[in-house]
CSV table of N, CA and C and ligand atoms in Angstrom, one decimal:
chain,number,residue,atom,x,y,z
O,1200,UNK,N,36.1,12.7,27.6
O,1200,UNK,CA,34.8,12.5,28.1
O,1200,UNK,C,33.7,13.2,27.3
O,1201,UNK,N,34.0,14.5,27.1
O,1201,UNK,CA,33.0,15.4,26.4
O,1201,UNK,C,33.0,14.8,24.9
O,1202,UNK,N,34.1,14.4,24.4
O,1202,UNK,CA,34.2,13.8,23.0
O,1202,UNK,C,33.2,12.6,22.9
O,1203,UNK,N,33.3,11.8,23.9
O,1203,UNK,CA,32.4,10.6,23.8
O,1203,UNK,C,30.9,10.9,23.8
O,1204,UNK,N,30.6,11.9,24.7
O,1204,UNK,CA,29.2,12.3,24.8
O,1204,UNK,C,28.7,12.9,23.5
O,1205,UNK,N,29.6,13.7,22.9
O,1205,UNK,CA,29.3,14.3,21.6
O,1205,UNK,C,29.1,13.2,20.5
O,1206,UNK,N,30.0,12.2,20.6
O,1206,UNK,CA,29.9,11.1,19.6
O,1206,UNK,C,28.6,10.3,19.8
O,1207,UNK,N,28.2,10.1,21.1
O,1207,UNK,CA,27.0,9.4,21.3
O,1207,UNK,C,25.8,10.2,20.8
O,1208,UNK,N,25.9,11.5,21.0
O,1208,UNK,CA,24.8,12.4,20.5
O,1208,UNK,C,24.7,12.3,19.0
O,1209,UNK,N,25.8,12.3,18.3
O,1209,UNK,CA,25.8,12.3,16.9
O,1209,UNK,C,25.2,11.0,16.4
O,1210,UNK,N,25.6,9.9,17.0
O,1210,UNK,CA,25.1,8.6,16.6
O,1210,UNK,C,23.6,8.5,16.8
O,1211,UNK,N,23.2,9.0,18.0
O,1211,UNK,CA,21.8,9.0,18.3
O,1211,UNK,C,21.0,9.8,17.3
O,1212,UNK,N,21.5,11.0,17.0
O,1212,UNK,CA,20.9,11.9,16.0
O,1212,UNK,C,20.8,11.2,14.6
O,1213,UNK,N,21.9,10.6,14.2
O,1213,UNK,CA,21.9,9.9,12.9
O,1213,UNK,C,20.9,8.8,12.9
O,1214,UNK,N,20.8,8.0,14.0
O,1214,UNK,CA,19.8,6.9,14.0
O,1214,UNK,C,18.4,7.4,13.9
O,1215,UNK,N,18.1,8.6,14.5
O,1215,UNK,CA,16.8,9.2,14.4
O,1215,UNK,C,16.5,9.6,13.0
O,1216,UNK,N,17.5,10.2,12.4
O,1216,UNK,CA,17.4,10.6,11.0
O,1216,UNK,C,17.1,9.5,10.1
O,1217,UNK,N,17.8,8.4,10.3
O,1217,UNK,CA,17.7,7.3,9.3
O,1217,UNK,C,16.3,6.6,9.5
O,1218,UNK,N,15.8,6.7,10.8
O,1218,UNK,CA,14.5,6.2,11.1
O,1218,UNK,C,13.5,7.0,10.3
O,1219,UNK,N,13.7,8.3,10.3
O,1219,UNK,CA,12.7,9.2,9.7
O,1219,UNK,C,12.8,9.2,8.1
O,1220,UNK,N,14.0,8.9,7.6
O,1220,UNK,CA,14.1,9.1,6.2
O,1220,UNK,C,14.4,7.8,5.4
O,1221,UNK,N,15.3,7.0,5.9
O,1221,UNK,CA,15.7,5.9,5.1
O,1221,UNK,C,14.7,4.7,5.2
O,1222,UNK,N,14.5,4.3,6.4
O,1222,UNK,CA,13.6,3.1,6.6
O,1222,UNK,C,12.2,3.4,6.2
O,1223,UNK,N,11.8,4.6,6.4
O,1223,UNK,CA,10.4,4.9,6.3
O,1223,UNK,C,10.1,5.9,5.2
O,1224,UNK,N,10.8,5.8,4.1
O,1224,UNK,CA,10.6,6.7,3.0
O,1224,UNK,C,9.2,6.6,2.5
O,1225,UNK,N,8.5,7.7,2.3
O,1225,UNK,CA,7.1,7.6,1.7
O,1225,UNK,C,7.1,6.8,0.4
O,1226,UNK,N,6.0,6.3,0.1
O,1226,UNK,CA,5.9,5.5,-1.2
O,1226,UNK,C,6.4,4.1,-1.0
O,1227,UNK,N,6.3,3.6,0.2
O,1227,UNK,CA,6.8,2.2,0.4
O,1227,UNK,C,5.7,1.2,0.3
O,1228,UNK,N,4.5,1.7,-0.1
O,1228,UNK,CA,3.4,0.7,-0.4
O,1228,UNK,C,3.6,0.2,-1.8
O,1229,UNK,N,3.7,-1.1,-1.9
O,1229,UNK,CA,3.9,-1.7,-3.3
O,1229,UNK,C,2.6,-2.4,-3.7
O,1230,UNK,N,2.4,-2.5,-5.0
O,1230,UNK,CA,1.2,-3.2,-5.5
O,1230,UNK,C,1.7,-4.3,-6.4
O,1231,UNK,N,1.2,-5.5,-6.1
O,1231,UNK,CA,1.4,-6.6,-7.0
O,1231,UNK,C,0.1,-7.2,-7.4
O,1232,UNK,N,0.0,-7.7,-8.6
O,1232,UNK,CA,-1.3,-8.4,-8.9
O,1232,UNK,C,-1.0,-9.7,-9.7
O,1233,UNK,N,-1.8,-10.7,-9.4
O,1233,UNK,CA,-1.6,-12.0,-10.0
O,1233,UNK,C,-3.0,-12.5,-10.4
O,1234,UNK,N,-3.0,-13.3,-11.5
O,1234,UNK,CA,-4.2,-14.0,-11.9
O,1234,UNK,C,-4.5,-15.1,-10.9
O,1235,UNK,N,-5.7,-15.2,-10.5
O,1235,UNK,CA,-6.1,-16.3,-9.6
O,1235,UNK,C,-6.4,-17.6,-10.3
O,1236,UNK,N,-6.6,-17.5,-11.6
O,1236,UNK,CA,-7.0,-18.7,-12.3
O,1236,UNK,C,-8.5,-19.0,-12.4
O,1237,UNK,N,-9.2,-18.2,-11.6
O,1237,UNK,CA,-10.7,-18.3,-11.5
O,1237,UNK,C,-11.3,-17.3,-12.6
O,1238,UNK,N,-12.5,-17.7,-13.1
O,1238,UNK,CA,-13.2,-16.8,-14.0
O,1238,UNK,C,-14.5,-16.5,-13.4
O,1239,UNK,N,-14.9,-15.2,-13.5
O,1239,UNK,CA,-16.1,-14.7,-13.0
O,1239,UNK,C,-16.8,-14.0,-14.1
O,1240,UNK,N,-18.1,-14.4,-14.5
O,1240,UNK,CA,-18.8,-13.9,-15.6
O,1240,UNK,C,-17.9,-13.9,-16.9
O,1241,UNK,N,-17.2,-15.0,-17.1
O,1241,UNK,CA,-16.3,-15.2,-18.2
O,1241,UNK,C,-15.1,-14.2,-18.2
O,1242,UNK,N,-14.8,-13.6,-17.1
O,1242,UNK,CA,-13.6,-12.7,-17.1
O,1242,UNK,C,-12.6,-13.2,-16.0
O,1243,UNK,N,-11.4,-13.1,-16.4
O,1243,UNK,CA,-10.4,-13.6,-15.4
O,1243,UNK,C,-10.4,-12.8,-14.1
O,1244,UNK,N,-10.1,-13.5,-13.0
O,1244,UNK,CA,-10.1,-12.8,-11.7
O,1244,UNK,C,-8.6,-12.5,-11.4
O,1245,UNK,N,-8.4,-11.4,-10.8
O,1245,UNK,CA,-7.0,-10.9,-10.4
O,1245,UNK,C,-7.0,-10.6,-8.9
O,1246,UNK,N,-5.9,-11.0,-8.3
O,1246,UNK,CA,-5.7,-10.6,-6.9
O,1246,UNK,C,-4.7,-9.5,-6.8
O,1247,UNK,N,-5.1,-8.4,-6.1
O,1247,UNK,CA,-4.2,-7.3,-5.9
O,1247,UNK,C,-3.7,-7.3,-4.5
O,1248,UNK,N,-2.4,-7.3,-4.3
O,1248,UNK,CA,-1.8,-7.3,-3.0
O,1248,UNK,C,-1.1,-6.0,-2.8
O,1249,UNK,N,-1.5,-5.2,-1.8
O,1249,UNK,CA,-0.9,-3.9,-1.5
O,1249,UNK,C,-0.1,-4.1,-0.2
O,1250,UNK,N,1.2,-4.0,-0.3
O,1250,UNK,CA,2.0,-4.4,0.9
O,1250,UNK,C,2.8,-3.2,1.4
O,1251,UNK,N,2.9,-3.1,2.7
O,1251,UNK,CA,3.7,-2.1,3.3
O,1251,UNK,C,5.1,-2.7,3.6
O,1252,UNK,N,6.1,-2.3,2.8
O,1252,UNK,CA,7.4,-2.9,3.0
O,1252,UNK,C,8.3,-2.2,4.0
O,1253,UNK,N,7.7,-1.2,4.6
O,1253,UNK,CA,8.4,-0.3,5.5
O,1253,UNK,C,8.1,-0.8,7.0
O,1254,UNK,N,8.9,-0.3,7.9
O,1254,UNK,CA,8.7,-0.6,9.3
O,1254,UNK,C,7.5,0.3,9.8
O,1255,UNK,N,7.4,1.5,9.2
O,1255,UNK,CA,6.4,2.5,9.7
O,1255,UNK,C,5.1,2.2,9.1
O,1256,UNK,N,4.1,2.5,9.9
O,1256,UNK,CA,2.7,2.4,9.5
O,1256,UNK,C,2.4,3.4,8.4
O,1257,UNK,N,1.6,3.0,7.4
O,1257,UNK,CA,1.2,3.9,6.3
O,1257,UNK,C,-0.4,4.0,6.4
O,1258,UNK,N,-0.9,5.2,6.5
O,1258,UNK,CA,-2.3,5.4,6.5
O,1258,UNK,C,-2.8,6.3,5.4
O,1259,UNK,N,-4.1,6.5,5.2
O,1259,UNK,CA,-4.7,7.3,4.2
O,1259,UNK,C,-4.1,7.0,2.8
O,1260,UNK,N,-4.1,5.7,2.6
O,1260,UNK,CA,-3.5,5.2,1.3
O,1260,UNK,C,-4.5,5.3,0.2
O,1261,UNK,N,-4.1,5.9,-0.9
O,1261,UNK,CA,-4.9,6.1,-2.1
O,1261,UNK,C,-4.1,5.7,-3.4
O,1262,UNK,N,-4.9,5.3,-4.4
O,1262,UNK,CA,-4.2,5.0,-5.6
O,1262,UNK,C,-5.0,5.6,-6.8
O,1263,UNK,N,-4.3,6.0,-7.8
O,1263,UNK,CA,-5.0,6.5,-9.0
O,1263,UNK,C,-5.5,5.3,-9.8
O,1264,UNK,N,-6.8,5.4,-10.1
O,1264,UNK,CA,-7.5,4.2,-10.7
O,1264,UNK,C,-8.5,4.6,-11.7
O,1265,UNK,N,-8.3,5.7,-12.4
O,1265,UNK,CA,-9.3,6.1,-13.4
O,1265,UNK,C,-9.6,5.0,-14.4
O,1266,UNK,N,-10.8,4.7,-14.6
O,1266,UNK,CA,-11.2,3.7,-15.6
O,1266,UNK,C,-11.2,2.3,-15.1
O,1267,UNK,N,-11.0,2.1,-13.8
O,1267,UNK,CA,-11.0,0.8,-13.2
O,1267,UNK,C,-12.5,0.2,-13.3
O,1268,UNK,N,-12.5,-1.0,-13.7
O,1268,UNK,CA,-13.9,-1.7,-13.8
O,1268,UNK,C,-13.7,-3.1,-13.3
O,1269,UNK,N,-14.8,-3.6,-12.8
O,1269,UNK,CA,-14.8,-5.0,-12.3
O,1269,UNK,C,-16.2,-5.6,-12.4
O,1270,UNK,N,-16.3,-6.9,-12.7
O,1270,UNK,CA,-17.7,-7.5,-12.6
O,1270,UNK,C,-17.8,-8.2,-11.3
O,1271,UNK,N,-16.7,-8.3,-10.5
O,1271,UNK,CA,-16.8,-8.9,-9.2
O,1271,UNK,C,-16.9,-7.8,-8.2
O,1272,UNK,N,-17.8,-7.9,-7.2
O,1272,UNK,CA,-17.9,-6.9,-6.2
O,1272,UNK,C,-16.7,-6.9,-5.3
O,1273,UNK,N,-16.1,-5.7,-5.1
O,1273,UNK,CA,-14.9,-5.6,-4.3
O,1273,UNK,C,-15.3,-5.0,-2.9
O,1274,UNK,N,-14.8,-5.6,-1.9
O,1274,UNK,CA,-15.1,-5.1,-0.5
O,1274,UNK,C,-14.7,-3.7,-0.4
O,1275,UNK,N,-15.6,-2.7,-0.2
O,1275,UNK,CA,-15.2,-1.3,-0.2
O,1275,UNK,C,-14.4,-1.0,1.0
O,1276,UNK,N,-14.3,-1.8,2.0
O,1276,UNK,CA,-13.4,-1.6,3.2
O,1276,UNK,C,-12.0,-1.8,2.8
O,1277,UNK,N,-11.7,-2.5,1.7
O,1277,UNK,CA,-10.4,-2.8,1.2
O,1277,UNK,C,-10.0,-1.8,0.1
O,1278,UNK,N,-11.0,-1.6,-0.8
O,1278,UNK,CA,-10.7,-0.9,-2.0
O,1278,UNK,C,-12.0,-0.2,-2.5
O,1279,UNK,N,-12.1,1.1,-2.4
O,1279,UNK,CA,-13.3,1.8,-2.8
O,1279,UNK,C,-13.0,2.9,-3.8
O,1280,UNK,N,-13.7,2.8,-5.0
O,1280,UNK,CA,-13.4,3.8,-6.0
O,1280,UNK,C,-14.2,5.1,-5.7
O,1281,UNK,N,-13.5,6.2,-5.9
O,1281,UNK,CA,-14.2,7.5,-5.6
O,1281,UNK,C,-13.7,8.4,-6.7
O,1282,UNK,N,-14.3,8.4,-7.8
O,1282,UNK,CA,-13.8,9.2,-9.0
O,1282,UNK,C,-12.6,8.5,-9.6
O,1283,UNK,N,-11.6,9.3,-9.8
O,1283,UNK,CA,-10.4,8.8,-10.4
O,1283,UNK,C,-9.4,8.2,-9.4
O,1284,UNK,N,-9.8,8.3,-8.1
O,1284,UNK,CA,-8.9,7.8,-7.0
O,1284,UNK,C,-9.6,6.6,-6.3
O,1285,UNK,N,-8.9,5.7,-5.9
O,1285,UNK,CA,-9.4,4.6,-5.0
O,1285,UNK,C,-8.8,4.7,-3.7
O,1286,UNK,N,-9.6,4.5,-2.7
O,1286,UNK,CA,-9.2,4.5,-1.3
O,1286,UNK,C,-8.9,3.1,-0.8
O,1287,UNK,N,-7.7,2.9,-0.3
O,1287,UNK,CA,-7.3,1.6,0.2
O,1287,UNK,C,-7.5,1.4,1.7
O,1288,UNK,N,-8.0,0.3,2.1
O,1288,UNK,CA,-8.2,0.0,3.5
O,1288,UNK,C,-9.0,1.1,4.2
O,1289,UNK,N,-9.9,1.7,3.5
O,1289,UNK,CA,-10.7,2.8,4.1
O,1289,UNK,C,-9.9,3.9,4.7
O,1290,UNK,N,-8.7,4.0,4.3
O,1290,UNK,CA,-7.8,5.1,4.8
O,1290,UNK,C,-7.2,4.7,6.2
O,1291,UNK,N,-7.5,3.5,6.7
O,1291,UNK,CA,-7.0,3.1,8.0
O,1291,UNK,C,-5.6,2.6,7.8
O,1292,UNK,N,-4.8,2.6,9.0
O,1292,UNK,CA,-3.4,2.3,8.9
O,1292,UNK,C,-3.1,0.9,8.4
O,1293,UNK,N,-2.1,0.8,7.6
O,1293,UNK,CA,-1.5,-0.5,7.1
O,1293,UNK,C,-0.2,-0.6,7.8
O,1294,UNK,N,-0.1,-1.5,8.8
O,1294,UNK,CA,1.1,-1.5,9.7
O,1294,UNK,C,2.3,-2.0,8.9
O,1295,UNK,N,3.5,-1.8,9.5
O,1295,UNK,CA,4.7,-2.2,8.8
O,1295,UNK,C,4.7,-3.7,8.6
O,1296,UNK,N,5.2,-4.0,7.4
O,1296,UNK,CA,5.4,-5.4,7.0
O,1296,UNK,C,4.1,-6.2,7.0
O,1297,UNK,N,3.0,-5.5,6.7
O,1297,UNK,CA,1.7,-6.2,6.5
O,1297,UNK,C,1.1,-5.9,5.2
O,1298,UNK,N,0.1,-6.5,4.8
O,1298,UNK,CA,-0.5,-6.2,3.5
O,1298,UNK,C,-2.0,-6.4,3.5
O,1299,UNK,N,-2.7,-5.8,2.5
O,1299,UNK,CA,-4.1,-6.0,2.3
O,1299,UNK,C,-4.2,-6.5,0.9
O,1300,UNK,N,-5.3,-7.2,0.6
O,1300,UNK,CA,-5.5,-7.7,-0.7
O,1300,UNK,C,-7.0,-7.8,-1.0
O,1301,UNK,N,-7.3,-7.8,-2.3
O,1301,UNK,CA,-8.7,-7.9,-2.8
O,1301,UNK,C,-8.6,-8.6,-4.2
O,1302,UNK,N,-9.7,-9.0,-4.6
O,1302,UNK,CA,-9.8,-9.6,-6.0
O,1302,UNK,C,-10.9,-8.8,-6.8
O,1303,UNK,N,-10.6,-8.8,-8.1
O,1303,UNK,CA,-11.6,-8.2,-9.0
O,1303,UNK,C,-11.6,-9.0,-10.3
O,1304,UNK,N,-12.5,-8.8,-11.1
O,1304,UNK,CA,-12.5,-9.6,-12.4
O,1304,UNK,C,-12.8,-8.6,-13.6
O,1305,UNK,N,-11.9,-8.7,-14.5
O,1305,UNK,CA,-12.1,-7.9,-15.8
O,1305,UNK,C,-11.2,-8.6,-16.9
O,1306,UNK,N,-11.4,-8.1,-18.1
O,1306,UNK,CA,-10.7,-8.8,-19.2
O,1306,UNK,C,-9.2,-8.8,-19.1
O,1307,UNK,N,-8.7,-7.6,-18.6
O,1307,UNK,CA,-7.2,-7.5,-18.4
O,1307,UNK,C,-6.9,-7.0,-17.0
O,1308,UNK,N,-5.7,-7.3,-16.7
O,1308,UNK,CA,-5.2,-6.7,-15.4
O,1308,UNK,C,-5.2,-5.2,-15.6
O,1309,UNK,N,-5.7,-4.5,-14.6
O,1309,UNK,CA,-5.8,-3.0,-14.7
O,1309,UNK,C,-4.4,-2.4,-14.4
O,1310,UNK,N,-4.0,-1.4,-15.2
O,1310,UNK,CA,-2.8,-0.7,-14.9
O,1310,UNK,C,-3.0,0.4,-13.9
O,1311,UNK,N,-2.8,0.0,-12.6
O,1311,UNK,CA,-3.0,0.9,-11.5
O,1311,UNK,C,-1.9,2.0,-11.6
O,1312,UNK,N,-2.3,3.2,-11.1
O,1312,UNK,CA,-1.4,4.4,-11.0
O,1312,UNK,C,-0.7,4.4,-9.7
O,1313,UNK,N,-0.2,5.6,-9.4
O,1313,UNK,CA,0.7,5.8,-8.3
O,1313,UNK,C,-0.1,5.7,-7.0
O,1314,UNK,N,0.6,5.1,-6.0
O,1314,UNK,CA,0.0,5.0,-4.6
O,1314,UNK,C,0.6,6.1,-3.8
O,1315,UNK,N,-0.3,6.8,-3.0
O,1315,UNK,CA,0.2,7.8,-2.1
O,1315,UNK,C,-0.3,7.3,-0.7
O,1316,UNK,N,0.4,7.7,0.4
O,1316,UNK,CA,0.0,7.4,1.7
O,1316,UNK,C,0.8,8.4,2.7
O,1317,UNK,N,0.3,8.4,3.9
O,1317,UNK,CA,0.9,9.2,5.0
O,1317,UNK,C,1.7,8.2,5.9
O,1318,UNK,N,2.9,8.5,6.1
O,1318,UNK,CA,3.7,7.6,7.0
O,1318,UNK,C,3.6,8.1,8.4
O,1319,UNK,N,3.6,7.1,9.3
O,1319,UNK,CA,3.5,7.4,10.7
O,1319,UNK,C,4.6,6.6,11.4
O,1320,UNK,N,5.8,7.2,11.6
O,1320,UNK,CA,6.8,6.5,12.3
O,1320,UNK,C,6.8,6.9,13.8
O,1321,UNK,N,6.8,5.9,14.6
O,1321,UNK,CA,6.8,6.2,16.0
O,1321,UNK,C,7.9,5.5,16.8
A,2471,LIG,C1,-5.7,-11.7,1.7
A,2471,LIG,O1,-6.3,-11.1,2.8
A,2471,LIG,C2,-6.9,-12.1,3.6
A,2471,LIG,C3,-7.7,-11.4,4.7
A,2471,LIG,O2,-6.9,-10.5,5.4
A,2471,LIG,C4,-5.8,-13.0,4.2
A,2471,LIG,O3,-6.4,-14.0,5.0
A,2471,LIG,C5,-5.1,-13.7,3.0
A,2471,LIG,O4,-4.0,-14.4,3.5
A,2471,LIG,C6,-4.6,-12.6,2.1
A,2471,LIG,N1,-4.0,-13.3,0.9
A,2471,LIG,C7,-2.8,-12.9,0.3
A,2471,LIG,C8,-2.4,-13.7,-0.9
A,2471,LIG,O5,-2.1,-12.0,0.8
């Protein structure tokens, strides 16, 4: 009997650990970008999709974006440049398995840097 209780505890503990570490590993925000086929001021337009592939919510998401330029106005609620860093979704939570996206227009697809975020597993 005691053995079974111990086993249940171990399984429960392992499931908690995997929730905290495996499924919700930080850095689970991914960035993809595709050409939309539209041109704005003679520059190709690009759609950037930032997706949370984790179950856990990710908030305070930022990306390194030194040198980012666009001739198309980007909604600052989705993507706001602040020096060499850009704030994604105003820092608000991006829930598990959802994404945000925006478009910009420049000669080339911009080589975005690393994304950081705070995970919130509940
Ligand atoms: C981009 O975001 C808008 C607004 O949330 C949404 O309606 C649209 O489906 C998204 N597009 C893609 C390609 O994710």
